[in-house]
XYZ file of C-alpha atoms in Angstrom:
489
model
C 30.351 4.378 23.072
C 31.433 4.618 26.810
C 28.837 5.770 29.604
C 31.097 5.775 31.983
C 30.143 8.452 35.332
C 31.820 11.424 34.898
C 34.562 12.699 36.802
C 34.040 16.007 39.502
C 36.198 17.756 36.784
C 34.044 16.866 33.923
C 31.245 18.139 35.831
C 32.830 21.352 36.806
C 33.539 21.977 33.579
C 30.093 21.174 32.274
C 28.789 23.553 35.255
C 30.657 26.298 34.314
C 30.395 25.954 30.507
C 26.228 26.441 31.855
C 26.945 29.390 34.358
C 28.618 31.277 31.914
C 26.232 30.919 29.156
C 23.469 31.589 31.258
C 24.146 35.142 31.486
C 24.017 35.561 27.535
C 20.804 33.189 27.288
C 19.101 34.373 29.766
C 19.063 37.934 28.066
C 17.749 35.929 24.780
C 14.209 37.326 23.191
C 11.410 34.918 23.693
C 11.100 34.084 19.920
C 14.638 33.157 20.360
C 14.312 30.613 23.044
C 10.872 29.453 21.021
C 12.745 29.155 17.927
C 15.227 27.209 19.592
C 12.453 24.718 21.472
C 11.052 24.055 17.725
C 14.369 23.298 16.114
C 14.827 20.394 18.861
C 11.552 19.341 17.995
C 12.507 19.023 14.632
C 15.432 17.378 14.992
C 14.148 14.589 17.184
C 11.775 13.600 14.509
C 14.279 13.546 12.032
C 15.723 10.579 14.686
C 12.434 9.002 14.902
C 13.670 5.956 14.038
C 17.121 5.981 16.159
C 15.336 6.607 19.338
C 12.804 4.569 19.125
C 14.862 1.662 18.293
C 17.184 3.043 21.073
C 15.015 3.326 23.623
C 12.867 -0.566 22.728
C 16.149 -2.022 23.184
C 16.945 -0.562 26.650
C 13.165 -0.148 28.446
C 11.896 -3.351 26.946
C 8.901 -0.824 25.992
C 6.843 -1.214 22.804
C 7.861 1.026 19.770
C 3.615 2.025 19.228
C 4.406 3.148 22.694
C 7.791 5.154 22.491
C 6.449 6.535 18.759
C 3.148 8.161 21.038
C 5.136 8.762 23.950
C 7.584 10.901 21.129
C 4.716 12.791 19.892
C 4.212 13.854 23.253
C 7.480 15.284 23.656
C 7.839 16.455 20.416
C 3.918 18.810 21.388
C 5.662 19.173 24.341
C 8.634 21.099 23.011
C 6.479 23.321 20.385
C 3.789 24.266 22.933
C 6.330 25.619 25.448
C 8.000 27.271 22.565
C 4.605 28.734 21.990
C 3.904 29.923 25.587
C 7.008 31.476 26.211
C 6.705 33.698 23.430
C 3.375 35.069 24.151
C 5.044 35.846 27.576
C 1.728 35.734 30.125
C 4.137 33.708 32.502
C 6.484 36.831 32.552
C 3.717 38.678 34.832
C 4.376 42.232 33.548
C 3.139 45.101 35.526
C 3.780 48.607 35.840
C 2.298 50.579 39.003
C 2.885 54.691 39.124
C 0.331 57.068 40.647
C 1.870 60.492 39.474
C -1.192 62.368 40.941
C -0.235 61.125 44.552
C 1.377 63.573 47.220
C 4.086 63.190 47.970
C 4.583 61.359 44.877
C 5.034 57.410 44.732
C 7.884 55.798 43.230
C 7.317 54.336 39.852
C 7.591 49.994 40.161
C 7.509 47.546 37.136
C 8.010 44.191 37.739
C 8.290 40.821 35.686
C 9.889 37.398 36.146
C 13.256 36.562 35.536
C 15.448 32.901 35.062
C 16.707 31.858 38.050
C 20.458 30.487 36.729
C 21.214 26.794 35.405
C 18.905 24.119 36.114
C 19.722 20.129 36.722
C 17.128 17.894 35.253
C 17.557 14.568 36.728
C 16.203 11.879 33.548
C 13.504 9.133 34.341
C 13.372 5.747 33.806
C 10.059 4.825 33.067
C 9.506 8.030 30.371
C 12.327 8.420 28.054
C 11.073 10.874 25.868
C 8.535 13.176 27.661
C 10.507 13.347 31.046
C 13.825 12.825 30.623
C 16.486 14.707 28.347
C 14.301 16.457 25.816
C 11.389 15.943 28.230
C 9.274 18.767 29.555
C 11.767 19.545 32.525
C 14.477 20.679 29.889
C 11.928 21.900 27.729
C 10.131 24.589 30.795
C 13.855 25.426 31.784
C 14.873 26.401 28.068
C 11.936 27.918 27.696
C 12.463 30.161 30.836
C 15.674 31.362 29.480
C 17.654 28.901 31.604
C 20.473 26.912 30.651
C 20.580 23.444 31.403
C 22.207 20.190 32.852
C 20.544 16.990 32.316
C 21.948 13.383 34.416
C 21.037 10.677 31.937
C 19.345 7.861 33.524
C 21.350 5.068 33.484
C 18.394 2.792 32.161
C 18.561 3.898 28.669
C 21.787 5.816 28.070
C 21.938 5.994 24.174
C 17.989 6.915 23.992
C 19.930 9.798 26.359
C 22.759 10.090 24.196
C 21.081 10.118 20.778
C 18.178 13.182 22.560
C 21.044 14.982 23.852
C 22.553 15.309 19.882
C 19.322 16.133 19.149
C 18.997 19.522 21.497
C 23.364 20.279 20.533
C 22.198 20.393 16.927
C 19.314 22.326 17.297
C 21.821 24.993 19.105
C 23.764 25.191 16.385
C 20.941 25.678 13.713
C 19.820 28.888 16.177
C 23.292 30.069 16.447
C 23.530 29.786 20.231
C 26.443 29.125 22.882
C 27.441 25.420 23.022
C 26.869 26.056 27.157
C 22.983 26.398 26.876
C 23.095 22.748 27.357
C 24.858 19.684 28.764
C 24.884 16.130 29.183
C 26.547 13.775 31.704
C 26.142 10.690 32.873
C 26.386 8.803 36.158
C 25.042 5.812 37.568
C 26.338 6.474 41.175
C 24.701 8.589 43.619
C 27.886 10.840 43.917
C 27.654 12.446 40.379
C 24.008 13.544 41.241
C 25.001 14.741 45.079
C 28.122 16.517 43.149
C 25.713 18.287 40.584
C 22.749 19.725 43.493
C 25.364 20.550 46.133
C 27.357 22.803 42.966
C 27.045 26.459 44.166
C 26.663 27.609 40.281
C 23.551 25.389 40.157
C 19.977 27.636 40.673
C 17.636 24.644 40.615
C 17.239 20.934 40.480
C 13.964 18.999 38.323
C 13.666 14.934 39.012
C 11.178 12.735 37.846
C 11.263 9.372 40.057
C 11.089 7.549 43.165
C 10.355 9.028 46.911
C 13.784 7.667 47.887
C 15.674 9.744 45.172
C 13.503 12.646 44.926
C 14.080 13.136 49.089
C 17.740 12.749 48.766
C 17.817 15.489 46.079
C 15.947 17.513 48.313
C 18.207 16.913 51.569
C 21.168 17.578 49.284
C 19.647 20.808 48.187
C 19.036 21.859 51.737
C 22.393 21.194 53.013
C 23.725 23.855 50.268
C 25.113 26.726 51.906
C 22.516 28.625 49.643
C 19.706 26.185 49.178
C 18.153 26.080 46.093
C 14.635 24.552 44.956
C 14.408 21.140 43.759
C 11.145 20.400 41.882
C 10.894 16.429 42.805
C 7.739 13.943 41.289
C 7.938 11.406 43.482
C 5.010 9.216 42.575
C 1.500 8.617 44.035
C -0.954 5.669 44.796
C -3.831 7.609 43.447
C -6.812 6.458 45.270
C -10.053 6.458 43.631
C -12.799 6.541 46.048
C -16.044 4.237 44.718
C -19.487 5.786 45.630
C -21.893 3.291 46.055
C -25.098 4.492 43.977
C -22.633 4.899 40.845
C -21.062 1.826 41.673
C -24.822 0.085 41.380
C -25.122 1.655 37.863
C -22.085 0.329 36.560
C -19.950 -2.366 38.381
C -18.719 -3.591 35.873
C -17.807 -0.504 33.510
C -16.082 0.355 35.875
C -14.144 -2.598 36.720
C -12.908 -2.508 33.291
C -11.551 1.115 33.655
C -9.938 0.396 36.401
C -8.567 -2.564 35.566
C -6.758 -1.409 32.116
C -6.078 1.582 33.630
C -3.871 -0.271 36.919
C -1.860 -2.120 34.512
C -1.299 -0.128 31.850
C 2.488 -0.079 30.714
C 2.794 -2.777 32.874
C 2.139 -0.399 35.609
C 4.908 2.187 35.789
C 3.396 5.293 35.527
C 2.999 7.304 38.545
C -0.529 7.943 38.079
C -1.855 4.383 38.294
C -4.619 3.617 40.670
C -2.811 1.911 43.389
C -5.889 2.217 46.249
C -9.399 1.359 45.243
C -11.774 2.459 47.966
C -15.422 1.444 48.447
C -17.856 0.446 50.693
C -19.449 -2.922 51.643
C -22.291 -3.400 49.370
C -23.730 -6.270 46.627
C -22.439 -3.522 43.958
C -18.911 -3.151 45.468
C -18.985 -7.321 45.255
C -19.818 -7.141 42.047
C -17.032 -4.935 41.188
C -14.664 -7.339 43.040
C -15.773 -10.117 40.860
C -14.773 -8.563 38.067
C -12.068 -7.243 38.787
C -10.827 -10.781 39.693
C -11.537 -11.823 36.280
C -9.855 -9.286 34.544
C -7.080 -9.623 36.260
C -6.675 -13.023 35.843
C -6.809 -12.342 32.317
C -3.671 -10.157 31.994
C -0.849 -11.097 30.382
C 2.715 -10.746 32.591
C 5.005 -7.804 30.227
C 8.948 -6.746 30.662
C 9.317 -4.392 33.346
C 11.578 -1.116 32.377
C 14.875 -3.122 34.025
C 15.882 -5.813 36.156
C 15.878 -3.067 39.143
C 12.735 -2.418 38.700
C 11.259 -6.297 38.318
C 13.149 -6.903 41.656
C 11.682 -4.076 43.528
C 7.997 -4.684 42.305
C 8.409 -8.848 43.031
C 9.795 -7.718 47.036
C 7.373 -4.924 47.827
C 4.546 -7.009 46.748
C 5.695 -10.311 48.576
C 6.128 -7.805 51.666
C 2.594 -6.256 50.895
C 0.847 -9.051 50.387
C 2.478 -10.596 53.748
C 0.746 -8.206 55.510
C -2.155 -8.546 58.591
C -5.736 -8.461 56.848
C -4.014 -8.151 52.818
C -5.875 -10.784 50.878
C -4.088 -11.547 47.429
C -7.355 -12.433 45.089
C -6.424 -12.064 41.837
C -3.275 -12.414 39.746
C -2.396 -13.310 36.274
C -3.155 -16.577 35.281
C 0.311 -16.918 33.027
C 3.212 -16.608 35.063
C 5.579 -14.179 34.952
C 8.966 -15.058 32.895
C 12.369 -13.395 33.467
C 12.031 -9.627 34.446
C 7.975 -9.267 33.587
C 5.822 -8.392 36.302
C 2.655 -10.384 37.018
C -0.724 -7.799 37.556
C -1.486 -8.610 41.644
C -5.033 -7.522 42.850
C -5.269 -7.464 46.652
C -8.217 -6.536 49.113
C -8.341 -5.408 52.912
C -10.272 -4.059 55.329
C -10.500 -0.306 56.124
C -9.438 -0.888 59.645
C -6.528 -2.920 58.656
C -5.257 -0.665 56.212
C -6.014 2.196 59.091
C -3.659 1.081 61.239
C -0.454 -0.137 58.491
C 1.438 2.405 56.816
C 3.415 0.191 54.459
C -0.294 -0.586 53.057
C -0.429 2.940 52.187
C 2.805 3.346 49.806
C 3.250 2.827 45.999
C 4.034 -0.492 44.632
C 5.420 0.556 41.252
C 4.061 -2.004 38.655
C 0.601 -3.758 37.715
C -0.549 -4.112 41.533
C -4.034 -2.471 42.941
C -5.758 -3.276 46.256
C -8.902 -2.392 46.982
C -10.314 -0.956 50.528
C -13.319 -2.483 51.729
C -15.275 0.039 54.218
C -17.868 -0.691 56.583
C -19.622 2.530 55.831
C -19.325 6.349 55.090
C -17.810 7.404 57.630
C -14.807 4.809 57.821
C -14.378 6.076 54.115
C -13.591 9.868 54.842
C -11.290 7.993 57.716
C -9.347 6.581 54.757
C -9.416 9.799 53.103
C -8.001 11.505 56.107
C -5.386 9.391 55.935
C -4.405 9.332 52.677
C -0.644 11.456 52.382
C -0.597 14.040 49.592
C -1.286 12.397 46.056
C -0.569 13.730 42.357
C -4.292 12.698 41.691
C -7.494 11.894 43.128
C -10.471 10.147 41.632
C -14.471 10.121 42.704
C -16.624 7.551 40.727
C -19.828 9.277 42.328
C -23.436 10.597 40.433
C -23.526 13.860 40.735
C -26.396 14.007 43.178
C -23.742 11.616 45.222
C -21.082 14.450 44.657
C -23.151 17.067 46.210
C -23.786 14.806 49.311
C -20.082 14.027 49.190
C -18.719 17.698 50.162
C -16.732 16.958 53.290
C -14.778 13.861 51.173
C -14.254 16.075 48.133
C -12.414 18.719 50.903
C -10.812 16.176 51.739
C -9.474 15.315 48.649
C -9.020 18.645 47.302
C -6.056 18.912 50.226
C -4.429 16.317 49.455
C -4.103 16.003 45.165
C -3.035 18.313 42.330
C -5.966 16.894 40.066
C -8.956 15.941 41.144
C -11.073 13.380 38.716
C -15.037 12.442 38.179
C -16.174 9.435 36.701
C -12.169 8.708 34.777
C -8.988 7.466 35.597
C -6.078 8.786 36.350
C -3.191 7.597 33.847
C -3.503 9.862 30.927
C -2.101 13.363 31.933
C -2.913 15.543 28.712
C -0.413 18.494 27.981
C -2.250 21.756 28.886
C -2.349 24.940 29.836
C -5.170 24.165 32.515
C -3.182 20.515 33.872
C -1.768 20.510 37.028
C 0.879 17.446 37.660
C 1.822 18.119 40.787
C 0.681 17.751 44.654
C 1.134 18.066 47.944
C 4.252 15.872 49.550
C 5.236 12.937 49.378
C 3.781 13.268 45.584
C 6.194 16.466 45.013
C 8.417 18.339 46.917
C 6.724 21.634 46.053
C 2.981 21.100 45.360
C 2.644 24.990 43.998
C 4.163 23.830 40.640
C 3.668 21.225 38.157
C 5.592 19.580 35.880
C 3.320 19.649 32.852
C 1.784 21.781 30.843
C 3.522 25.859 30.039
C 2.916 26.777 33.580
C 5.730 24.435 34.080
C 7.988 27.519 33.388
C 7.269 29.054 36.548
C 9.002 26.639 38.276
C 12.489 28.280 36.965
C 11.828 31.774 37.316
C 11.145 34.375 40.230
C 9.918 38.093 40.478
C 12.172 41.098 40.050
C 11.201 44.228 40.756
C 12.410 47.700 39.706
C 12.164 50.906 41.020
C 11.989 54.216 38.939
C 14.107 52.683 36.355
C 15.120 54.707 33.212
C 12.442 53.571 30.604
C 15.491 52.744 28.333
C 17.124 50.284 30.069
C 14.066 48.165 30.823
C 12.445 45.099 28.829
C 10.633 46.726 25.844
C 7.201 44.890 27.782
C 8.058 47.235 30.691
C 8.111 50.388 28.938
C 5.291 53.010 29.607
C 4.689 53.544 25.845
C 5.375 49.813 24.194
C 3.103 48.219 21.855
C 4.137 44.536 23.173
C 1.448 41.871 23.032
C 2.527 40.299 25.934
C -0.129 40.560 28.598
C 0.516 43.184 31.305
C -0.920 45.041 34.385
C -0.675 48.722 34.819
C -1.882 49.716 38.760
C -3.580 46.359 39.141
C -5.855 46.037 35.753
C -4.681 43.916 32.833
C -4.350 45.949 29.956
């Protein structure tokens, strides 16, 4: 099968195949659309087996991995099915004050899809966040249609998840146009798909460097539109010293499966390690060392992705102050990356901003301060992060309240005493943050509230009760949650 990029008429086509189904999807009920999220559930799992072999082949990741990773997306796809139909992201109210003089005008409002979306595939997730990942799913869910760019890592995983979501449109009896696939490998199919006038909003899952040029794109629109970018993280997790004292070690060993875990490439890994010059903090450091030592070198996603890791960390580790004191003890073979533990000082990391970036793969360094205070400097430093961890006692938490502001501005999830890979699906998650993490830190990308990235507010204005959403209606008996004049009903 070719994956060859598509042409600028391919894509125009696609795009307005997606425009003009959008206006008869959007208008679809919201047991519709979670019908619809089920059936591609279902039909993924009925190609359990072809994906999973699909995407081994092309990610070099483990099949117990891609199986959990497919559960994931499959949850994914039901619970935002679920949420959408219970409608408490629609934001119904109604507020009318007929005892007023002179009297106010009645106004009901609720949220509405904003027009096709663009989901932009990842490489290092080819289930959860790429073409029936939770970007599609929040879109479809919203009641917008959707584009998705295939990564060009794993094309047939794409390919085979893309039949997947066609069939399922069929089963529901819905327009062909809902949803689309293309594929290109060059930068000009992407900049041809955000800079489309038809398009209403862009999702990406990947690195700062493509996130930002979606986002520049976007901008240079003459209508801009919002692009919803996860650009990665370093995660810092800030090492308190009384907990630190308790459990060195422990902790060591959380940190240390958690850094190298899938070899690395997830954008939560702890990537800074912060603590402050004590016997405990040694003690960490020691083992640390030896756990490092002790992992074994895996395939990295693609040969991209093995080159970039081996150059940023021989630039890294070339660095004033950047001690290299720990690495695999097995070399790495052809495209695996080798788990790298580094150290520096406070002061050196302070005043070097490449020290501060993500190193995608198995590669942690850990910040040695002086003292307290040169730890909030680090913290002050730090640019905005998806997550945030404290390894404190609580009594060392309530002593801790000007670093924990500090934190709290700069994360979308703030974490005691765990670590940070692991991001469950949830109403209550938040994966997002401030920039360079995201491009829009009031939204995340997981969990039902994902939805409201695609939607926006409409208002109406002593509409005839007949031509507004049943939900709307003075006299409905919807169970979708609603405020009249301020109080939820």
């Amino acid at each position: 099968m070719s994956y060859s990029d598509f042409s600028r008429s391919q894509i125009e086509e696609c795009v307005a195949k997606s425009y003009a189904a959008f206006s008869t999807y959007s208008q679809s009920t919201l047991a519709t659309r979670n019908q619809l999220l089920h059936a591609i559930a279902s039909e993924l799992e009925k190609q359990r087996s072809a994906l999973v072999a699909a995407a081994a082949l092309e990610t070099n990741l483990p099949e117990a991995r891609l199986n959990n990773e497919l559960n994931r997306t499959i949850f994914q796809l039901e619970s935002y099915g679920d949420a959408c139909e219970r409608g408490y992201w629609l934001e119904a109210s109604i507020d009318q004050d007929t005892s007023s003089q002179p009297v106010k005008p009645v106004i009901k409002k609720h949220m509405i899809p904003m027009g096709p979306v663009v989901v932009y595939g990842s490489s290092n997730f080819p289930f959860a966040y790429s073409t029936a990942g939770g970007d599609t799913a929040s879109a479809l869910a919203a009641g917008c249609t959707v584009i998705v760019k295939a990564h060009p890592a794993h094309p047939k995983t794409s390919s085979i998840a893309a039949s997947c979501i066609e069939k399922a449109i069929v089963t529901c009896h819905l327009q062909s146009g809902i949803f689309a696939h293309v594929y290109g490998a060059s930068f000009q199919v992407g900049e041809w798909l955000v800079k489309h006038p038809l398009i209403s909003a862009v999702a990406f899952t990947g690195s700062f460097t493509g996130g930002k040029q979606l986002f520049d794109w976007a901008a240079q629109r003459a209508i801009p539109v919002p692009v919803f970018a996860e650009m990665g993280s370093v995660n810092p997790v800030f090492l308190l010293s009384e907990k630190l004292e308790q459990e060195p070690t422990q902790i060591a060993a959380q940190l240390s499966a958690s850094y190298t875990l899938g070899v690395g490439q997830f954008c939560t890994k702890p990537g800074l390690l912060i603590g402050m010059e004590s016997e405990a903090l040694n003690l960490f450091c020691d083992e640390m060392i030896k756990l490092t030592k002790q992992i074994q070198p895996s395939q990295l996603l693609h040969a991209g992705i093995e080159h970039l890791y081996r150059t940023k960390s021989e630039q890294l580790i070339a660095q004033k102050g950047v001690e290299l004191i720990a690495q695999s003890q097995q070399q790495a073979g052809v495209g695996e990356g080798q788990a790298l533990l580094t150290r520096v000082t406070a002061s050196d990391w302070l005043e070097n901003k490449l020290l501060h970036q993500e190193n995608f793969g198995p590669y942690t360094q850990i910040i040695v301060c002086k003292n307290y205070a040169e730890l909030l400097l680090v913290a002050q430093a730090l640019e905005g992060q998806l997550t945030c961890t404290l390894m404190a006692t609580v009594s060392e938490a309530k002593a801790s309240q000007e670093l924990i502001r500090l934190l709290e501005q700069r994360c979308g999830r703030l974490i005691f005493n765990g670590v940070p890979t692991g991001v469950e699906v949830c109403k209550s998650m938040h994966h997002g943050g401030p920039f360079p993490a995201t491009t829009d830190s009031r939204f995340g990308a997981v969990g039902a509230d994902a939805i409201k990235r695609f939607i926006r507010p409409l208002a109406y204005q002593n509409w005839p009760e007949e031509l507004l959403p049943d939900y709307l209606q003075d006299n409905s008996l919807t169970s979708i949650p609603r405020y009249r004049n301020g109080v939820i009903e």
